């Protein structure tokens, strides 16, 4: 998925909460932080994660999670202070993605409403529709997407509208929307994932599997485990999840080149580049946490 600036910095290290649990003295505090975070208590979660990090200073996962939530607190505060709309939206998108990743859908909806009220763009309309769909507000999602100016309707809008309609039993109308995608092919892993959901709801399992494969291929390596976990647990994909072709699709590897430490497209954007460049090529490639994928890059 296309994530830029602060969005990349925040989300490149987000993993399903269960994968962060440790075995030391910080385990209880970490579990408490995870529970508080799911309830939208960011201050309480930050304190709990910080306690877990202090209890186990060598547990990198705890340190990172504590830093992420502290960053989230700062970003939430910055939304009240930022006057530049572009910067405000970038921060809002990062927070919205974080909320979605952690199942804090009520906060995601509130933020999406705030963004759409402030900016009223196709992008914010999509953000709002996505939050509504996550909460089962299918008719509201469809209504909002139908209100987008025809000239600004793209593949993502059509796919989300199709999802909203299919969930309400309007499958014929949803299927018609798919025929319009030939001229506006999905351009992101997120759109491919949503397309897989729509195909599944319409009983088109072959097409759904193909969309999932494209989604996984165009997801950066650092985000691949998370998006595959979403596929395993997504209600819209339930009819597909027991199929052999679904299990085969889960073996798909990313084709996106990505620096292992900076999470950028290559080592050229790594903040530690200067420390590595003085070494010979072999030691640079072998440097722990560094190096870039040889896979072809496709955003």
PDB file of N, CA and C in Angstrom, residues 89-162:
ATOM      1  N   UNK A  89      -3.782  16.378   6.802  1.00  0.00           N
ATOM      2  CA  UNK A  89      -4.334  15.161   6.212  1.00  0.00           C
ATOM      3  C   UNK A  89      -3.350  13.998   6.297  1.00  0.00           C
ATOM      4  N   UNK A  90      -2.068  14.268   6.078  1.00  0.00           N
ATOM      5  CA  UNK A  90      -1.070  13.198   6.183  1.00  0.00           C
ATOM      6  C   UNK A  90      -1.063  12.589   7.583  1.00  0.00           C
ATOM      7  N   UNK A  91      -1.157  13.452   8.584  1.00  0.00           N
ATOM      8  CA  UNK A  91      -1.206  12.966   9.964  1.00  0.00           C
ATOM      9  C   UNK A  91      -2.497  12.197  10.218  1.00  0.00           C
ATOM     10  N   UNK A  92      -3.605  12.731   9.711  1.00  0.00           N
ATOM     11  CA  UNK A  92      -4.899  12.070   9.894  1.00  0.00           C
ATOM     12  C   UNK A  92      -4.910  10.688   9.248  1.00  0.00           C
ATOM     13  N   UNK A  93      -4.316  10.566   8.072  1.00  0.00           N
ATOM     14  CA  UNK A  93      -4.271   9.269   7.387  1.00  0.00           C
ATOM     15  C   UNK A  93      -3.437   8.263   8.172  1.00  0.00           C
ATOM     16  N   UNK A  94      -2.335   8.734   8.735  1.00  0.00           N
ATOM     17  CA  UNK A  94      -1.491   7.845   9.531  1.00  0.00           C
ATOM     18  C   UNK A  94      -2.244   7.340  10.759  1.00  0.00           C
ATOM     19  N   UNK A  95      -2.916   8.251  11.448  1.00  0.00           N
ATOM     20  CA  UNK A  95      -3.685   7.857  12.629  1.00  0.00           C
ATOM     21  C   UNK A  95      -4.835   6.937  12.254  1.00  0.00           C
ATOM     22  N   UNK A  96      -5.515   7.256  11.163  1.00  0.00           N
ATOM     23  CA  UNK A  96      -6.646   6.443  10.719  1.00  0.00           C
ATOM     24  C   UNK A  96      -6.197   5.015  10.423  1.00  0.00           C
ATOM     25  N   UNK A  97      -5.053   4.885   9.757  1.00  0.00           N
ATOM     26  CA  UNK A  97      -4.514   3.558   9.456  1.00  0.00           C
ATOM     27  C   UNK A  97      -4.149   2.815  10.742  1.00  0.00           C
ATOM     28  N   UNK A  98      -3.564   3.541  11.698  1.00  0.00           N
ATOM     29  CA  UNK A  98      -3.207   2.930  12.983  1.00  0.00           C
ATOM     30  C   UNK A  98      -4.456   2.432  13.703  1.00  0.00           C
ATOM     31  N   UNK A  99      -5.490   3.256  13.731  1.00  0.00           N
ATOM     32  CA  UNK A  99      -6.739   2.855  14.377  1.00  0.00           C
ATOM     33  C   UNK A  99      -7.300   1.589  13.725  1.00  0.00           C
ATOM     34  N   UNK A 100      -7.321   1.571  12.403  1.00  0.00           N
ATOM     35  CA  UNK A 100      -7.843   0.405  11.695  1.00  0.00           C
ATOM     36  C   UNK A 100      -7.029  -0.843  12.001  1.00  0.00           C
ATOM     37  N   UNK A 101      -5.701  -0.703  11.975  1.00  0.00           N
ATOM     38  CA  UNK A 101      -4.822  -1.847  12.229  1.00  0.00           C
ATOM     39  C   UNK A 101      -5.063  -2.440  13.616  1.00  0.00           C
ATOM     40  N   UNK A 102      -5.451  -1.597  14.555  1.00  0.00           N
ATOM     41  CA  UNK A 102      -5.621  -2.032  15.938  1.00  0.00           C
ATOM     42  C   UNK A 102      -7.081  -2.205  16.335  1.00  0.00           C
ATOM     43  N   UNK A 103      -7.982  -2.159  15.357  1.00  0.00           N
ATOM     44  CA  UNK A 103      -9.388  -2.415  15.624  1.00  0.00           C
ATOM     45  C   UNK A 103     -10.094  -1.341  16.426  1.00  0.00           C
ATOM     46  N   UNK A 104      -9.555  -0.114  16.409  1.00  0.00           N
ATOM     47  CA  UNK A 104     -10.182   0.991  17.151  1.00  0.00           C
ATOM     48  C   UNK A 104     -11.089   1.738  16.174  1.00  0.00           C
ATOM     49  N   UNK A 105     -12.138   1.074  15.732  1.00  0.00           N
ATOM     50  CA  UNK A 105     -12.932   1.579  14.617  1.00  0.00           C
ATOM     51  C   UNK A 105     -13.785   2.799  14.966  1.00  0.00           C
ATOM     52  N   UNK A 106     -14.173   2.929  16.237  1.00  0.00           N
ATOM     53  CA  UNK A 106     -14.947   4.112  16.605  1.00  0.00           C
ATOM     54  C   UNK A 106     -14.088   5.369  16.496  1.00  0.00           C
ATOM     55  N   UNK A 107     -12.830   5.259  16.892  1.00  0.00           N
ATOM     56  CA  UNK A 107     -11.912   6.393  16.762  1.00  0.00           C
ATOM     57  C   UNK A 107     -11.632   6.684  15.288  1.00  0.00           C
ATOM     58  N   UNK A 108     -11.510   5.620  14.489  1.00  0.00           N
ATOM     59  CA  UNK A 108     -11.275   5.794  13.055  1.00  0.00           C
ATOM     60  C   UNK A 108     -12.448   6.518  12.410  1.00  0.00           C
ATOM     61  N   UNK A 109     -13.666   6.157  12.797  1.00  0.00           N
ATOM     62  CA  UNK A 109     -14.855   6.800  12.237  1.00  0.00           C
ATOM     63  C   UNK A 109     -14.918   8.268  12.627  1.00  0.00           C
ATOM     64  N   UNK A 110     -14.648   8.559  13.891  1.00  0.00           N
ATOM     65  CA  UNK A 110     -14.676   9.948  14.352  1.00  0.00           C
ATOM     66  C   UNK A 110     -13.653  10.790  13.598  1.00  0.00           C
ATOM     67  N   UNK A 111     -12.467  10.242  13.394  1.00  0.00           N
ATOM     68  CA  UNK A 111     -11.424  10.970  12.680  1.00  0.00           C
ATOM     69  C   UNK A 111     -11.787  11.150  11.213  1.00  0.00           C
ATOM     70  N   UNK A 112     -12.359  10.116  10.604  1.00  0.00           N
ATOM     71  CA  UNK A 112     -12.758  10.214   9.199  1.00  0.00           C
ATOM     72  C   UNK A 112     -13.846  11.267   9.014  1.00  0.00           C
ATOM     73  N   UNK A 113     -14.801  11.309   9.934  1.00  0.00           N
ATOM     74  CA  UNK A 113     -15.837  12.348   9.883  1.00  0.00           C
ATOM     75  C   UNK A 113     -15.218  13.735   9.987  1.00  0.00           C
ATOM     76  N   UNK A 114     -14.260  13.845  10.877  1.00  0.00           N
ATOM     77  CA  UNK A 114     -13.573  15.128  11.071  1.00  0.00           C
ATOM     78  C   UNK A 114     -12.820  15.543   9.806  1.00  0.00           C
ATOM     79  N   UNK A 115     -12.140  14.587   9.196  1.00  0.00           N
ATOM     80  CA  UNK A 115     -11.374  14.879   7.983  1.00  0.00           C
ATOM     81  C   UNK A 115     -12.288  15.274   6.834  1.00  0.00           C
ATOM     82  N   UNK A 116     -13.398  14.557   6.689  1.00  0.00           N
ATOM     83  CA  UNK A 116     -14.298  14.853   5.566  1.00  0.00           C
ATOM     84  C   UNK A 116     -15.014  16.180   5.763  1.00  0.00           C
ATOM     85  N   UNK A 117     -15.336  16.506   7.003  1.00  0.00           N
ATOM     86  CA  UNK A 117     -15.955  17.800   7.289  1.00  0.00           C
ATOM     87  C   UNK A 117     -14.987  18.936   6.977  1.00  0.00           C
ATOM     88  N   UNK A 118     -13.725  18.721   7.279  1.00  0.00           N
ATOM     89  CA  UNK A 118     -12.719  19.767   7.069  1.00  0.00           C
ATOM     90  C   UNK A 118     -12.335  19.925   5.602  1.00  0.00           C
ATOM     91  N   UNK A 119     -12.171  18.808   4.879  1.00  0.00           N
ATOM     92  CA  UNK A 119     -11.599  18.876   3.536  1.00  0.00           C
ATOM     93  C   UNK A 119     -12.570  18.508   2.413  1.00  0.00           C
ATOM     94  N   UNK A 120     -13.493  17.607   2.678  1.00  0.00           N
ATOM     95  CA  UNK A 120     -14.520  17.216   1.706  1.00  0.00           C
ATOM     96  C   UNK A 120     -13.927  16.873   0.342  1.00  0.00           C
ATOM     97  N   UNK A 121     -13.010  15.912   0.318  1.00  0.00           N
ATOM     98  CA  UNK A 121     -12.393  15.461  -0.922  1.00  0.00           C
ATOM     99  C   UNK A 121     -12.754  14.000  -1.173  1.00  0.00           C
ATOM    100  N   UNK A 122     -12.429  13.519  -2.363  1.00  0.00           N
ATOM    101  CA  UNK A 122     -12.654  12.108  -2.662  1.00  0.00           C
ATOM    102  C   UNK A 122     -11.881  11.226  -1.689  1.00  0.00           C
ATOM    103  N   UNK A 123     -10.673  11.639  -1.363  1.00  0.00           N
ATOM    104  CA  UNK A 123      -9.829  10.863  -0.452  1.00  0.00           C
ATOM    105  C   UNK A 123     -10.459  10.749   0.934  1.00  0.00           C
ATOM    106  N   UNK A 124     -11.012  11.850   1.436  1.00  0.00           N
ATOM    107  CA  UNK A 124     -11.632  11.791   2.761  1.00  0.00           C
ATOM    108  C   UNK A 124     -12.965  11.047   2.707  1.00  0.00           C
ATOM    109  N   UNK A 125     -13.642  11.104   1.561  1.00  0.00           N
ATOM    110  CA  UNK A 125     -14.882  10.345   1.404  1.00  0.00           C
ATOM    111  C   UNK A 125     -14.598   8.849   1.448  1.00  0.00           C
ATOM    112  N   UNK A 126     -13.497   8.446   0.835  1.00  0.00           N
ATOM    113  CA  UNK A 126     -13.088   7.041   0.866  1.00  0.00           C
ATOM    114  C   UNK A 126     -12.706   6.634   2.289  1.00  0.00           C
ATOM    115  N   UNK A 127     -11.986   7.500   2.982  1.00  0.00           N
ATOM    116  CA  UNK A 127     -11.611   7.231   4.369  1.00  0.00           C
ATOM    117  C   UNK A 127     -12.857   7.019   5.226  1.00  0.00           C
ATOM    118  N   UNK A 128     -13.852   7.875   5.031  1.00  0.00           N
ATOM    119  CA  UNK A 128     -15.090   7.777   5.798  1.00  0.00           C
ATOM    120  C   UNK A 128     -15.853   6.504   5.441  1.00  0.00           C
ATOM    121  N   UNK A 129     -15.913   6.189   4.148  1.00  0.00           N
ATOM    122  CA  UNK A 129     -16.612   4.974   3.718  1.00  0.00           C
ATOM    123  C   UNK A 129     -15.954   3.731   4.299  1.00  0.00           C
ATOM    124  N   UNK A 130     -14.631   3.732   4.330  1.00  0.00           N
ATOM    125  CA  UNK A 130     -13.911   2.575   4.862  1.00  0.00           C
ATOM    126  C   UNK A 130     -14.242   2.373   6.352  1.00  0.00           C
ATOM    127  N   UNK A 131     -14.317   3.468   7.100  1.00  0.00           N
ATOM    128  CA  UNK A 131     -14.655   3.368   8.525  1.00  0.00           C
ATOM    129  C   UNK A 131     -16.082   2.880   8.716  1.00  0.00           C
ATOM    130  N   UNK A 132     -16.983   3.370   7.882  1.00  0.00           N
ATOM    131  CA  UNK A 132     -18.375   2.935   7.984  1.00  0.00           C
ATOM    132  C   UNK A 132     -18.510   1.450   7.665  1.00  0.00           C
ATOM    133  N   UNK A 133     -17.805   0.997   6.653  1.00  0.00           N
ATOM    134  CA  UNK A 133     -17.847  -0.420   6.297  1.00  0.00           C
ATOM    135  C   UNK A 133     -17.301  -1.287   7.429  1.00  0.00           C
ATOM    136  N   UNK A 134     -16.258  -0.812   8.091  1.00  0.00           N
ATOM    137  CA  UNK A 134     -15.660  -1.572   9.192  1.00  0.00           C
ATOM    138  C   UNK A 134     -16.642  -1.752  10.340  1.00  0.00           C
ATOM    139  N   UNK A 135     -17.586  -0.823  10.463  1.00  0.00           N
ATOM    140  CA  UNK A 135     -18.573  -0.878  11.541  1.00  0.00           C
ATOM    141  C   UNK A 135     -19.923  -1.400  11.062  1.00  0.00           C
ATOM    142  N   UNK A 136     -19.971  -1.903   9.823  1.00  0.00           N
ATOM    143  CA  UNK A 136     -21.213  -2.454   9.296  1.00  0.00           C
ATOM    144  C   UNK A 136     -22.234  -1.412   8.883  1.00  0.00           C
ATOM    145  N   UNK A 137     -21.805  -0.170   8.740  1.00  0.00           N
ATOM    146  CA  UNK A 137     -22.704   0.913   8.323  1.00  0.00           C
ATOM    147  C   UNK A 137     -22.742   0.962   6.792  1.00  0.00           C
ATOM    148  N   UNK A 138     -23.293  -0.092   6.199  1.00  0.00           N
ATOM    149  CA  UNK A 138     -23.197  -0.276   4.756  1.00  0.00           C
ATOM    150  C   UNK A 138     -24.029   0.719   3.953  1.00  0.00           C
ATOM    151  N   UNK A 139     -25.239   1.000   4.403  1.00  0.00           N
ATOM    152  CA  UNK A 139     -26.077   1.948   3.667  1.00  0.00           C
ATOM    153  C   UNK A 139     -25.493   3.350   3.723  1.00  0.00           C
ATOM    154  N   UNK A 140     -24.943   3.730   4.889  1.00  0.00           N
ATOM    155  CA  UNK A 140     -24.314   5.046   5.022  1.00  0.00           C
ATOM    156  C   UNK A 140     -23.072   5.142   4.136  1.00  0.00           C
ATOM    157  N   UNK A 141     -22.314   4.048   4.064  1.00  0.00           N
ATOM    158  CA  UNK A 141     -21.124   4.033   3.216  1.00  0.00           C
ATOM    159  C   UNK A 141     -21.510   4.206   1.756  1.00  0.00           C
ATOM    160  N   UNK A 142     -22.533   3.486   1.322  1.00  0.00           N
ATOM    161  CA  UNK A 142     -22.984   3.581  -0.067  1.00  0.00           C
ATOM    162  C   UNK A 142     -23.489   4.982  -0.385  1.00  0.00           C
ATOM    163  N   UNK A 143     -24.246   5.548   0.534  1.00  0.00           N
ATOM    164  CA  UNK A 143     -24.789   6.896   0.321  1.00  0.00           C
ATOM    165  C   UNK A 143     -23.668   7.914   0.153  1.00  0.00           C
ATOM    166  N   UNK A 144     -22.661   7.832   1.000  1.00  0.00           N
ATOM    167  CA  UNK A 144     -21.555   8.771   0.906  1.00  0.00           C
ATOM    168  C   UNK A 144     -20.774   8.623  -0.383  1.00  0.00           C
ATOM    169  N   UNK A 145     -20.539   7.398  -0.814  1.00  0.00           N
ATOM    170  CA  UNK A 145     -19.779   7.161  -2.038  1.00  0.00           C
ATOM    171  C   UNK A 145     -20.562   7.579  -3.277  1.00  0.00           C
ATOM    172  N   UNK A 146     -21.875   7.424  -3.241  1.00  0.00           N
ATOM    173  CA  UNK A 146     -22.697   7.859  -4.375  1.00  0.00           C
ATOM    174  C   UNK A 146     -22.660   9.379  -4.539  1.00  0.00           C
ATOM    175  N   UNK A 147     -22.330  10.070  -3.457  1.00  0.00           N
ATOM    176  CA  UNK A 147     -22.302  11.526  -3.515  1.00  0.00           C
ATOM    177  C   UNK A 147     -21.045  12.101  -4.134  1.00  0.00           C
ATOM    178  N   UNK A 148     -20.077  11.251  -4.452  1.00  0.00           N
ATOM    179  CA  UNK A 148     -18.837  11.732  -5.061  1.00  0.00           C
ATOM    180  C   UNK A 148     -19.081  12.118  -6.509  1.00  0.00           C
ATOM    181  N   UNK A 149     -18.538  13.251  -6.915  1.00  0.00           N
ATOM    182  CA  UNK A 149     -18.683  13.726  -8.289  1.00  0.00           C
ATOM    183  C   UNK A 149     -18.219  12.659  -9.270  1.00  0.00           C
ATOM    184  N   UNK A 150     -19.007  12.439 -10.326  1.00  0.00           N
ATOM    185  CA  UNK A 150     -18.737  11.364 -11.273  1.00  0.00           C
ATOM    186  C   UNK A 150     -17.321  11.396 -11.827  1.00  0.00           C
ATOM    187  N   UNK A 151     -16.823  12.586 -12.122  1.00  0.00           N
ATOM    188  CA  UNK A 151     -15.491  12.709 -12.724  1.00  0.00           C
ATOM    189  C   UNK A 151     -14.372  12.317 -11.760  1.00  0.00           C
ATOM    190  N   UNK A 152     -14.694  12.248 -10.465  1.00  0.00           N
ATOM    191  CA  UNK A 152     -13.675  11.929  -9.464  1.00  0.00           C
ATOM    192  C   UNK A 152     -13.782  10.497  -8.941  1.00  0.00           C
ATOM    193  N   UNK A 153     -14.690   9.726  -9.525  1.00  0.00           N
ATOM    194  CA  UNK A 153     -14.856   8.345  -9.093  1.00  0.00           C
ATOM    195  C   UNK A 153     -13.760   7.485  -9.714  1.00  0.00           C
ATOM    196  N   UNK A 154     -12.974   6.819  -8.881  1.00  0.00           N
ATOM    197  CA  UNK A 154     -11.896   5.961  -9.360  1.00  0.00           C
ATOM    198  C   UNK A 154     -12.173   4.510  -8.970  1.00  0.00           C
ATOM    199  N   UNK A 155     -11.186   3.652  -9.213  1.00  0.00           N
ATOM    200  CA  UNK A 155     -11.368   2.226  -8.939  1.00  0.00           C
ATOM    201  C   UNK A 155     -11.682   1.966  -7.473  1.00  0.00           C
ATOM    202  N   UNK A 156     -10.975   2.660  -6.569  1.00  0.00           N
ATOM    203  CA  UNK A 156     -11.198   2.431  -5.145  1.00  0.00           C
ATOM    204  C   UNK A 156     -12.622   2.778  -4.741  1.00  0.00           C
ATOM    205  N   UNK A 157     -13.144   3.874  -5.265  1.00  0.00           N
ATOM    206  CA  UNK A 157     -14.518   4.270  -4.957  1.00  0.00           C
ATOM    207  C   UNK A 157     -15.498   3.210  -5.449  1.00  0.00           C
ATOM    208  N   UNK A 158     -15.301   2.746  -6.672  1.00  0.00           N
ATOM    209  CA  UNK A 158     -16.203   1.743  -7.242  1.00  0.00           C
ATOM    210  C   UNK A 158     -16.179   0.440  -6.438  1.00  0.00           C
ATOM    211  N   UNK A 159     -14.991   0.027  -6.039  1.00  0.00           N
ATOM    212  CA  UNK A 159     -14.878  -1.231  -5.295  1.00  0.00           C
ATOM    213  C   UNK A 159     -15.546  -1.118  -3.926  1.00  0.00           C
ATOM    214  N   UNK A 160     -15.308  -0.021  -3.225  1.00  0.00           N
ATOM    215  CA  UNK A 160     -15.927   0.154  -1.907  1.00  0.00           C
ATOM    216  C   UNK A 160     -17.444   0.269  -2.025  1.00  0.00           C
ATOM    217  N   UNK A 161     -17.920   0.965  -3.064  1.00  0.00           N
ATOM    218  CA  UNK A 161     -19.361   1.057  -3.277  1.00  0.00           C
ATOM    219  C   UNK A 161     -19.926  -0.330  -3.572  1.00  0.00           C
ATOM    220  N   UNK A 162     -19.203  -1.098  -4.369  1.00  0.00           N
ATOM    221  CA  UNK A 162     -19.633  -2.464  -4.648  1.00  0.00           C
ATOM    222  C   UNK A 162     -19.728  -3.296  -3.381  1.00  0.00           C
TER     223      UNK A 162
END
